[in-house]
Tab-separated table of C-alpha atoms in Angstrom:
chain	number	residue	atom	x	y	z
A	1	UNK	CA	151.748	108.305	100.911
A	2	UNK	CA	154.812	106.443	100.376
A	3	UNK	CA	153.645	102.993	100.531
A	4	UNK	CA	151.665	103.804	97.805
A	5	UNK	CA	154.469	105.417	95.591
A	6	UNK	CA	157.039	103.069	96.030
A	7	UNK	CA	154.413	99.980	94.766
A	8	UNK	CA	153.593	102.416	91.636
A	9	UNK	CA	157.022	102.953	91.162
A	10	UNK	CA	157.718	98.679	90.870
A	11	UNK	CA	154.469	98.187	89.710
A	12	UNK	CA	155.864	95.716	87.415
A	13	UNK	CA	157.309	93.773	90.075
A	14	UNK	CA	154.613	93.786	92.554
A	15	UNK	CA	152.583	92.487	89.336
A	16	UNK	CA	154.720	89.581	89.129
A	17	UNK	CA	155.597	88.661	92.593
A	18	UNK	CA	152.100	88.608	93.115
A	19	UNK	CA	151.438	86.436	89.730
A	20	UNK	CA	154.235	84.248	91.234
A	21	UNK	CA	152.174	84.145	94.582
A	22	UNK	CA	149.134	82.796	93.184
A	23	UNK	CA	150.911	80.804	91.362
A	24	UNK	CA	152.054	78.671	94.501
A	25	UNK	CA	148.681	79.010	96.461
A	26	UNK	CA	146.864	78.004	93.462
A	27	UNK	CA	149.035	74.817	92.823
A	28	UNK	CA	149.663	73.966	96.628
A	29	UNK	CA	145.425	74.203	96.400
A	30	UNK	CA	144.914	72.597	93.839
A	31	UNK	CA	146.783	69.706	94.238
A	32	UNK	CA	146.000	69.961	98.097
A	33	UNK	CA	141.986	69.054	96.585
A	34	UNK	CA	143.063	66.743	94.820
A	35	UNK	CA	144.638	64.575	97.239
A	36	UNK	CA	142.584	65.827	100.088
A	37	UNK	CA	138.558	65.415	99.323
A	38	UNK	CA	139.371	61.532	98.196
A	39	UNK	CA	141.326	61.249	101.796
A	40	UNK	CA	138.422	62.992	103.076
A	41	UNK	CA	135.785	60.515	101.121
A	42	UNK	CA	137.905	57.880	102.044
A	43	UNK	CA	137.858	57.876	105.849
A	44	UNK	CA	134.679	59.322	105.977
A	45	UNK	CA	133.546	55.454	104.281
A	46	UNK	CA	135.880	53.909	106.319
A	47	UNK	CA	136.412	55.521	109.976
A	48	UNK	CA	138.577	52.489	110.797
A	49	UNK	CA	141.419	55.209	109.229
A	50	UNK	CA	140.126	58.157	110.488
A	51	UNK	CA	142.513	58.932	113.316
A	52	UNK	CA	145.086	58.231	111.357
A	53	UNK	CA	144.880	60.182	108.845
A	54	UNK	CA	143.306	62.909	110.699
A	55	UNK	CA	146.491	63.004	113.159
A	56	UNK	CA	149.334	62.764	110.161
A	57	UNK	CA	147.854	65.874	108.798
A	58	UNK	CA	147.615	67.187	112.616
A	59	UNK	CA	151.147	66.614	112.666
A	60	UNK	CA	152.446	68.169	109.602
A	61	UNK	CA	150.217	71.531	110.749
A	62	UNK	CA	152.434	71.682	113.372
A	63	UNK	CA	155.504	71.859	111.748
A	64	UNK	CA	156.891	75.352	111.819
A	65	UNK	CA	156.725	76.954	108.180
A	66	UNK	CA	160.091	77.328	108.245
A	67	UNK	CA	161.531	75.118	109.388
A	68	UNK	CA	159.594	72.715	106.894
A	69	UNK	CA	160.507	75.066	103.719
A	70	UNK	CA	164.081	74.303	105.260
A	71	UNK	CA	163.693	70.895	105.698
A	72	UNK	CA	162.664	70.015	102.320
A	73	UNK	CA	165.882	72.127	100.890
A	74	UNK	CA	167.866	69.299	101.037
A	75	UNK	CA	165.669	66.754	99.232
A	76	UNK	CA	166.941	65.656	95.534
A	77	UNK	CA	164.679	67.037	92.766
A	78	UNK	CA	162.568	68.931	94.381
A	79	UNK	CA	165.231	70.875	96.003
A	80	UNK	CA	166.875	71.885	92.831
A	81	UNK	CA	163.848	74.527	92.323
A	82	UNK	CA	162.367	75.996	95.194
A	83	UNK	CA	158.881	76.799	93.941
A	84	UNK	CA	158.473	73.216	92.970
A	85	UNK	CA	159.739	72.616	96.662
A	86	UNK	CA	157.286	75.529	98.059
A	87	UNK	CA	154.379	74.079	96.225
A	88	UNK	CA	154.859	70.646	97.936
A	89	UNK	CA	155.006	72.408	101.581
A	90	UNK	CA	152.115	74.538	101.173
A	91	UNK	CA	150.250	71.519	99.822
A	92	UNK	CA	151.270	69.599	103.212
A	93	UNK	CA	149.344	72.798	104.994
A	94	UNK	CA	146.393	72.841	103.240
A	95	UNK	CA	145.821	69.273	103.783
A	96	UNK	CA	144.624	69.601	107.137
A	97	UNK	CA	141.800	72.105	106.455
A	98	UNK	CA	140.285	70.051	103.531
A	99	UNK	CA	140.146	66.858	104.906
A	100	UNK	CA	138.559	67.190	107.804
A	101	UNK	CA	136.263	69.474	106.494
A	102	UNK	CA	135.140	66.518	103.432
A	103	UNK	CA	135.143	64.268	106.368
A	104	UNK	CA	132.919	65.672	108.571
A	105	UNK	CA	131.007	66.641	105.195
A	106	UNK	CA	129.639	63.458	104.328
A	107	UNK	CA	129.652	62.615	107.462
A	108	UNK	CA	127.096	64.759	108.723
A	109	UNK	CA	124.936	63.777	104.565
A	110	UNK	CA	121.375	62.902	107.083
A	111	UNK	CA	121.578	58.918	107.899
A	112	UNK	CA	118.684	58.562	106.686
A	113	UNK	CA	118.746	60.028	103.002
A	114	UNK	CA	122.468	57.782	102.262
A	115	UNK	CA	119.626	54.469	103.523
A	116	UNK	CA	117.011	56.252	101.503
A	117	UNK	CA	119.413	56.199	98.491
A	118	UNK	CA	121.312	52.807	99.135
A	119	UNK	CA	118.059	50.891	99.575
A	120	UNK	CA	116.819	52.483	96.024
A	121	UNK	CA	119.411	50.914	94.563
A	122	UNK	CA	121.488	53.364	93.823
A	123	UNK	CA	125.379	52.083	93.426
A	124	UNK	CA	128.317	53.645	95.892
A	125	UNK	CA	129.685	55.838	93.108
A	126	UNK	CA	126.122	57.146	92.247
A	127	UNK	CA	125.528	58.009	95.808
A	128	UNK	CA	128.522	59.205	96.655
A	129	UNK	CA	128.521	62.038	93.435
A	130	UNK	CA	124.523	62.619	93.091
A	131	UNK	CA	123.968	62.189	97.067
A	132	UNK	CA	126.624	62.834	98.980
A	133	UNK	CA	129.157	65.183	97.348
A	134	UNK	CA	126.120	67.709	96.287
A	135	UNK	CA	125.189	67.482	100.345
A	136	UNK	CA	128.395	68.162	101.504
A	137	UNK	CA	129.722	70.236	98.866
A	138	UNK	CA	129.365	73.785	101.344
A	139	UNK	CA	131.052	72.154	104.240
A	140	UNK	CA	133.717	71.199	101.466
A	141	UNK	CA	134.640	74.257	100.135
A	142	UNK	CA	134.640	75.845	103.369
A	143	UNK	CA	137.484	74.455	104.294
A	144	UNK	CA	139.273	74.926	100.364
A	145	UNK	CA	138.534	78.480	101.330
A	146	UNK	CA	140.780	77.637	105.048
A	147	UNK	CA	143.230	76.506	102.834
A	148	UNK	CA	143.566	78.736	100.880
A	149	UNK	CA	143.459	81.778	103.674
A	150	UNK	CA	146.445	79.961	105.576
A	151	UNK	CA	148.398	79.411	101.885
A	152	UNK	CA	148.459	83.402	100.913
A	153	UNK	CA	149.676	83.736	103.971
A	154	UNK	CA	152.303	80.949	104.550
A	155	UNK	CA	153.470	81.422	100.922
A	156	UNK	CA	155.407	84.551	101.791
A	157	UNK	CA	157.477	82.478	104.095
A	158	UNK	CA	158.177	80.857	100.299
A	159	UNK	CA	160.918	83.530	99.715
A	160	UNK	CA	163.345	82.409	102.518
A	161	UNK	CA	164.191	80.276	100.046
A	162	UNK	CA	164.494	81.687	97.149
A	163	UNK	CA	160.531	80.896	95.626
A	164	UNK	CA	159.439	84.142	95.034
A	165	UNK	CA	155.996	85.478	95.367
A	166	UNK	CA	155.210	88.753	97.483
A	167	UNK	CA	157.216	87.287	100.734
A	168	UNK	CA	159.943	88.834	98.687
A	169	UNK	CA	159.254	92.269	98.957
A	170	UNK	CA	158.365	91.918	103.061
A	171	UNK	CA	161.806	89.485	103.595
A	172	UNK	CA	164.158	92.713	101.711
A	173	UNK	CA	162.120	95.122	103.566
A	174	UNK	CA	163.035	94.171	107.093
A	175	UNK	CA	166.483	93.287	105.598
A	176	UNK	CA	166.261	97.112	104.789
A	177	UNK	CA	164.496	97.653	107.343
A	178	UNK	CA	162.132	100.094	105.473
A	179	UNK	CA	158.371	100.040	106.007
A	180	UNK	CA	157.343	100.192	102.544
A	181	UNK	CA	158.875	97.567	101.259
A	182	UNK	CA	157.313	95.493	104.324
A	183	UNK	CA	153.651	96.937	103.179
A	184	UNK	CA	154.415	96.072	99.229
A	185	UNK	CA	154.490	92.852	99.928
A	186	UNK	CA	152.337	92.715	102.876
A	187	UNK	CA	149.275	94.912	101.628
A	188	UNK	CA	148.829	92.288	98.192
A	189	UNK	CA	148.669	89.431	99.879
A	190	UNK	CA	146.290	90.743	102.562
A	191	UNK	CA	144.013	91.855	99.839
A	192	UNK	CA	144.775	88.050	98.005
A	193	UNK	CA	144.095	86.452	100.636
A	194	UNK	CA	140.368	88.734	101.509
A	195	UNK	CA	139.967	88.227	97.630
A	196	UNK	CA	140.313	84.994	98.077
A	197	UNK	CA	138.135	84.617	101.205
A	198	UNK	CA	135.390	86.246	99.121
A	199	UNK	CA	135.850	84.125	96.122
A	200	UNK	CA	135.508	80.974	97.905
A	201	UNK	CA	133.043	82.031	100.155
A	202	UNK	CA	130.538	83.339	97.091
A	203	UNK	CA	130.967	79.295	95.344
A	204	UNK	CA	129.971	78.045	98.399
A	205	UNK	CA	127.119	79.929	99.377
A	206	UNK	CA	126.502	78.913	95.938
A	207	UNK	CA	126.235	75.974	96.089
A	208	UNK	CA	125.467	75.306	98.955
A	209	UNK	CA	122.201	72.325	98.993
A	210	UNK	CA	118.833	74.154	99.808
B	1	UNK	CA	115.145	26.298	88.814
B	2	UNK	CA	111.919	28.297	87.760
B	3	UNK	CA	109.620	29.374	90.440
B	4	UNK	CA	106.558	27.792	90.990
B	5	UNK	CA	103.703	29.516	90.366
B	6	UNK	CA	101.879	29.055	93.770
B	7	UNK	CA	105.997	29.636	95.467
B	8	UNK	CA	105.448	32.759	98.021
B	9	UNK	CA	106.754	36.148	96.846
B	10	UNK	CA	109.301	37.158	99.875
B	11	UNK	CA	110.061	33.730	102.273
B	12	UNK	CA	112.457	34.306	105.383
B	13	UNK	CA	113.923	30.539	105.463
B	14	UNK	CA	115.771	29.764	108.796
B	15	UNK	CA	117.236	32.887	108.846
B	16	UNK	CA	119.851	34.388	111.785
B	17	UNK	CA	121.143	37.601	111.929
B	18	UNK	CA	123.846	38.516	114.626
B	19	UNK	CA	125.810	41.705	115.240
B	20	UNK	CA	128.419	42.578	117.706
B	21	UNK	CA	127.785	39.839	119.572
B	22	UNK	CA	123.995	40.377	120.422
B	23	UNK	CA	121.540	38.069	117.859
B	24	UNK	CA	118.771	40.302	116.457
B	25	UNK	CA	117.565	37.667	114.429
B	26	UNK	CA	117.033	33.977	115.199
B	27	UNK	CA	115.405	30.922	113.525
B	28	UNK	CA	113.102	33.511	111.679
B	29	UNK	CA	110.723	31.276	108.717
B	30	UNK	CA	108.127	33.205	107.227
B	31	UNK	CA	106.068	33.488	103.425
B	32	UNK	CA	105.248	36.581	102.440
B	33	UNK	CA	102.367	35.188	99.824
B	34	UNK	CA	101.267	37.507	96.219
B	35	UNK	CA	99.306	40.664	96.947
B	36	UNK	CA	98.834	40.679	100.410
B	37	UNK	CA	100.294	43.167	103.411
B	38	UNK	CA	101.874	41.509	105.384
B	39	UNK	CA	102.386	43.155	109.100
B	40	UNK	CA	105.653	42.899	111.074
B	41	UNK	CA	104.418	43.825	114.831
B	42	UNK	CA	106.588	43.723	117.592
B	43	UNK	CA	108.414	46.350	120.469
B	44	UNK	CA	111.378	47.775	119.532
B	45	UNK	CA	114.508	45.519	118.983
B	46	UNK	CA	112.195	42.576	118.446
B	47	UNK	CA	114.087	42.402	114.773
B	48	UNK	CA	110.806	44.174	112.779
B	49	UNK	CA	114.126	46.771	110.958
B	50	UNK	CA	116.149	43.951	110.311
B	51	UNK	CA	114.332	41.467	108.450
B	52	UNK	CA	112.877	44.420	106.467
B	53	UNK	CA	116.316	45.163	105.824
B	54	UNK	CA	117.418	41.574	104.923
B	55	UNK	CA	115.397	41.325	102.021
B	56	UNK	CA	116.671	43.999	99.628
B	57	UNK	CA	120.005	42.915	101.597
B	58	UNK	CA	120.809	46.270	103.126
B	59	UNK	CA	122.067	43.554	105.864
B	60	UNK	CA	123.189	40.193	105.141
B	61	UNK	CA	121.896	36.751	107.208
B	62	UNK	CA	124.393	35.230	109.192
B	63	UNK	CA	123.032	31.864	108.436
B	64	UNK	CA	119.841	31.432	106.330
B	65	UNK	CA	118.700	32.565	103.295
B	66	UNK	CA	115.883	34.758	101.932
B	67	UNK	CA	114.115	34.002	98.454
B	68	UNK	CA	112.564	36.334	96.763
B	69	UNK	CA	110.374	34.835	93.886
B	70	UNK	CA	111.591	32.109	94.716
B	71	UNK	CA	115.425	32.609	94.227
B	72	UNK	CA	117.695	32.998	96.536
B	73	UNK	CA	118.122	37.152	97.006
B	74	UNK	CA	121.870	36.913	96.990
B	75	UNK	CA	121.692	35.514	93.119
B	76	UNK	CA	120.572	38.517	92.070
B	77	UNK	CA	122.520	41.351	91.603
B	78	UNK	CA	122.281	43.610	94.538
B	79	UNK	CA	121.769	46.873	92.382
B	80	UNK	CA	118.780	45.200	90.414
B	81	UNK	CA	117.557	43.695	93.102
B	82	UNK	CA	116.980	47.163	95.470
B	83	UNK	CA	115.401	48.694	92.197
B	84	UNK	CA	112.568	45.691	91.794
B	85	UNK	CA	111.614	46.804	95.385
B	86	UNK	CA	110.083	49.928	96.704
B	87	UNK	CA	111.330	51.223	99.792
B	88	UNK	CA	109.662	53.007	102.481
B	89	UNK	CA	111.204	54.516	105.824
B	90	UNK	CA	110.162	56.589	108.502
B	91	UNK	CA	112.632	59.025	107.712
B	92	UNK	CA	111.524	59.310	104.764
B	93	UNK	CA	115.125	60.108	103.006
B	94	UNK	CA	114.280	62.752	100.916
B	95	UNK	CA	117.063	64.026	98.905
B	96	UNK	CA	116.765	67.773	100.244
B	97	UNK	CA	118.652	69.361	97.180
B	98	UNK	CA	116.843	67.748	94.504
B	99	UNK	CA	113.313	69.085	93.181
B	100	UNK	CA	110.559	66.793	94.523
B	101	UNK	CA	109.871	65.569	90.177
B	102	UNK	CA	113.971	64.677	90.776
B	103	UNK	CA	112.904	62.920	93.884
B	104	UNK	CA	110.366	60.084	92.813
B	105	UNK	CA	112.094	59.817	89.470
B	106	UNK	CA	115.647	58.422	90.586
B	107	UNK	CA	115.300	55.087	90.223
B	108	UNK	CA	113.459	55.754	86.507
B	109	UNK	CA	116.469	57.956	85.426
B	110	UNK	CA	118.989	55.911	86.725
B	111	UNK	CA	116.765	52.718	84.490
B	112	UNK	CA	117.837	55.592	81.576
B	113	UNK	CA	113.829	56.541	81.385
B	114	UNK	CA	112.932	59.161	78.625
B	115	UNK	CA	112.348	62.578	80.057
B	116	UNK	CA	108.993	63.104	78.967
B	117	UNK	CA	107.935	59.489	80.270
B	118	UNK	CA	109.488	59.865	83.565
B	119	UNK	CA	107.471	63.661	83.792
B	120	UNK	CA	104.161	61.420	83.026
B	121	UNK	CA	105.127	58.714	85.642
B	122	UNK	CA	106.002	61.470	88.223
B	123	UNK	CA	102.651	63.250	87.408
B	124	UNK	CA	100.745	60.635	87.405
B	125	UNK	CA	102.543	59.074	90.998
B	126	UNK	CA	101.471	62.324	92.439
B	127	UNK	CA	98.173	61.960	91.862
B	128	UNK	CA	97.862	58.395	93.192
B	129	UNK	CA	99.658	59.687	96.223
B	130	UNK	CA	97.009	62.494	96.866
B	131	UNK	CA	99.861	65.160	96.300
B	132	UNK	CA	99.186	68.899	93.747
B	133	UNK	CA	101.071	68.646	90.158
B	134	UNK	CA	102.353	71.733	90.946
B	135	UNK	CA	104.218	69.986	93.940
B	136	UNK	CA	106.959	68.564	91.177
B	137	UNK	CA	108.795	71.547	91.195
B	138	UNK	CA	109.303	72.124	94.857
B	139	UNK	CA	112.313	70.759	97.515
B	140	UNK	CA	111.508	68.882	100.394
B	141	UNK	CA	111.625	71.428	103.417
B	142	UNK	CA	108.830	73.232	101.695
B	143	UNK	CA	106.676	69.953	102.491
B	144	UNK	CA	105.030	69.563	105.355
B	145	UNK	CA	105.829	65.874	107.258
B	146	UNK	CA	102.704	64.185	106.026
B	147	UNK	CA	103.487	65.313	102.265
B	148	UNK	CA	106.503	63.642	102.448
B	149	UNK	CA	105.694	61.017	103.525
B	150	UNK	CA	103.301	60.830	100.645
B	151	UNK	CA	106.008	61.768	97.790
B	152	UNK	CA	108.500	59.126	99.971
B	153	UNK	CA	105.714	56.595	99.024
B	154	UNK	CA	105.427	57.906	95.694
B	155	UNK	CA	108.995	57.134	94.762
B	156	UNK	CA	109.243	54.010	95.784
B	157	UNK	CA	106.307	53.303	93.706
B	158	UNK	CA	108.163	54.686	91.007
B	159	UNK	CA	109.083	51.938	89.183
B	160	UNK	CA	106.391	50.160	89.640
B	161	UNK	CA	107.710	47.284	91.897
B	162	UNK	CA	106.341	44.366	92.534
B	163	UNK	CA	107.522	44.648	96.147
B	164	UNK	CA	107.010	47.201	98.920
B	165	UNK	CA	108.916	46.786	102.278
B	166	UNK	CA	107.540	49.773	104.191
B	167	UNK	CA	109.473	50.137	108.379
B	168	UNK	CA	106.913	52.813	110.147
B	169	UNK	CA	106.555	54.974	107.138
B	170	UNK	CA	103.700	56.524	109.047
B	171	UNK	CA	105.577	56.524	112.651
B	172	UNK	CA	106.246	59.862	112.905
B	173	UNK	CA	103.046	61.984	111.605
B	174	UNK	CA	100.339	62.988	113.798
B	175	UNK	CA	97.689	60.983	114.503
B	176	UNK	CA	95.628	62.847	112.086
B	177	UNK	CA	97.633	62.527	109.140
B	178	UNK	CA	98.220	59.024	110.028
B	179	UNK	CA	95.014	58.479	109.943
B	180	UNK	CA	94.526	59.948	105.600
B	181	UNK	CA	97.172	58.206	105.433
B	182	UNK	CA	96.644	54.603	106.400
B	183	UNK	CA	93.558	55.192	104.825
B	184	UNK	CA	95.015	56.128	101.479
B	185	UNK	CA	96.874	53.698	101.914
B	186	UNK	CA	94.172	50.704	101.824
B	187	UNK	CA	92.532	51.902	98.710
B	188	UNK	CA	95.880	51.977	97.186
B	189	UNK	CA	96.282	49.166	97.829
B	190	UNK	CA	93.393	48.430	96.723
B	191	UNK	CA	94.116	49.423	93.601
B	192	UNK	CA	98.008	48.355	93.051
B	193	UNK	CA	98.041	44.967	95.276
B	194	UNK	CA	101.599	44.937	95.539
B	195	UNK	CA	103.131	42.452	98.219
B	196	UNK	CA	103.709	44.808	101.236
B	197	UNK	CA	105.983	43.856	104.239
B	198	UNK	CA	104.735	46.971	106.763
B	199	UNK	CA	106.932	47.352	109.957
B	200	UNK	CA	105.138	48.411	113.109
B	201	UNK	CA	104.784	49.029	116.367
B	202	UNK	CA	101.348	49.801	116.431
B	203	UNK	CA	98.480	47.573	117.420
B	204	UNK	CA	95.865	49.561	116.187
B	205	UNK	CA	97.738	50.558	112.480
B	206	UNK	CA	99.071	45.860	112.127
B	207	UNK	CA	94.644	45.381	112.192
B	208	UNK	CA	94.156	48.070	109.928
B	209	UNK	CA	96.149	47.572	107.313
B	210	UNK	CA	97.256	44.166	107.786
B	211	UNK	CA	96.104	41.071	105.449
B	212	UNK	CA	98.468	38.885	108.174
B	213	UNK	CA	99.863	40.120	111.173
B	214	UNK	CA	103.240	38.742	111.994
B	215	UNK	CA	103.862	39.219	115.968
B	216	UNK	CA	107.314	39.427	117.167
B	217	UNK	CA	109.342	39.183	120.444
B	218	UNK	CA	113.362	39.316	120.926
B	219	UNK	CA	114.889	38.270	117.171
B	220	UNK	CA	111.420	35.402	117.432
B	221	UNK	CA	108.442	34.737	115.572
B	222	UNK	CA	105.589	34.590	117.949
B	223	UNK	CA	102.911	33.893	115.556
B	224	UNK	CA	101.361	34.303	112.100
B	225	UNK	CA	97.220	35.958	112.674
B	226	UNK	CA	94.738	37.427	110.640
B	227	UNK	CA	93.565	40.948	112.260
B	228	UNK	CA	90.190	39.177	113.778
B	229	UNK	CA	92.281	35.839	114.758
B	230	UNK	CA	94.612	38.600	116.748
B	231	UNK	CA	91.926	40.349	118.961
B	232	UNK	CA	90.814	36.695	119.889
B	233	UNK	CA	93.729	35.288	121.034
B	234	UNK	CA	95.171	33.205	123.651
B	235	UNK	CA	99.176	33.327	122.799
B	236	UNK	CA	100.071	35.899	126.088
B	237	UNK	CA	102.188	38.426	124.088
B	238	UNK	CA	99.163	38.766	121.488
B	239	UNK	CA	96.610	39.437	124.474
B	240	UNK	CA	99.289	41.642	125.442
B	241	UNK	CA	98.856	43.819	123.073
B	242	UNK	CA	95.732	43.805	122.703
B	243	UNK	CA	95.269	45.006	126.297
B	244	UNK	CA	97.592	47.713	126.144
B	245	UNK	CA	96.006	48.920	122.825
B	246	UNK	CA	92.662	48.623	125.082
B	247	UNK	CA	89.038	49.579	123.427
B	248	UNK	CA	87.799	50.220	120.010
B	249	UNK	CA	89.858	47.948	118.273
B	250	UNK	CA	87.402	45.625	116.844
B	251	UNK	CA	86.484	48.782	114.790
B	252	UNK	CA	90.384	48.999	113.441
B	253	UNK	CA	90.049	45.380	112.555
B	254	UNK	CA	86.924	45.825	110.273
B	255	UNK	CA	89.222	48.412	108.456
B	256	UNK	CA	87.228	51.614	109.520
B	257	UNK	CA	86.900	52.518	106.352
B	258	UNK	CA	84.442	55.713	107.452
């Protein structure tokens, strides 16, 4: 197979771009979790804001990715480093599934359980960390899983603004009209997506409350 | 102001509760004495559950005050207040991700008890509510409805509260299990002498378990009667209840400890 010969021949570059790709996805997912999970908890406890927050995240999701990358380019400081910019854009895209699943997960905790806990004298933070979050964790993680898989795919587009990652191969291949080069980017990206899906899925099952 | 020795354990003083334009409770006055089982009897929406939740401040009254051990319950720290009051609800609300031992031992644990003391207390409570010791390591979904409700009672008793609030605790159980739990509740109460407020819509249960029955209707207290007097009451609502439940109520009022 030509593709694999090409990949083997350029194994250092494949490895480097894969690592860059992982870095983009890893940081953006981390940031999206740091923002999205507290936000999801917040709107689950204060439903007044849920429409506003979910609608905003929804709208971000509908912006075409290439447009968002281009749109952010002129932003000072951020625009100076393409990878920062890509991480920001990917973070924005990852927010929706994480916020929505956190919201759904926390809201889905049996009301009787929460009321019993509150009535027994658990503080709000004990209720959150010992009851609500453990019971919602698998729903939240399935949101993270969706976010990661989306990010792996979207991160290939980051190469268009020079942020690196496996998209480099894809864009180069497109320019060169060379399938081998396109596939050298697409195949590792697809494998990453599958791996991430499997990995977070495994974690999800491990943490599933009985 | 130190509470007097003879003061009621729980006292509702002219309590009203309104939510979203609905008057759930109005002009509610009631005293619950130490060691008694006061039953709040009434149909759905009569304000029974609301009254209960006002005691442990899951709800706050629109006007009036609730005194617990002579002190307005708003003066105590709400978390301390709740931990000093056992709370049992119909849906039990066991934590599905905790073992039975952790469920029962939760309040003692957050109160900082030693692990060994918690373990011993859990075993003591399991025995008290008639459950086998090996249940401790199981999860709630592995138990039957009756067993779960026993655990719910054990959990409420864990930190040895003086007061127990019970909101239709046996309402979702099949008749045989309910009968069993009612009987055990009476035996338990003979030993523990907790001050219990017990919500039900079942007259038979009220007659059997209550030392007094507070009859409620549309957010008002209609009357408070001892079980035997309830059967002879000329109050239209009380006699409507007696008619609706039909024959065999005397034996329930006589505590049917067969």
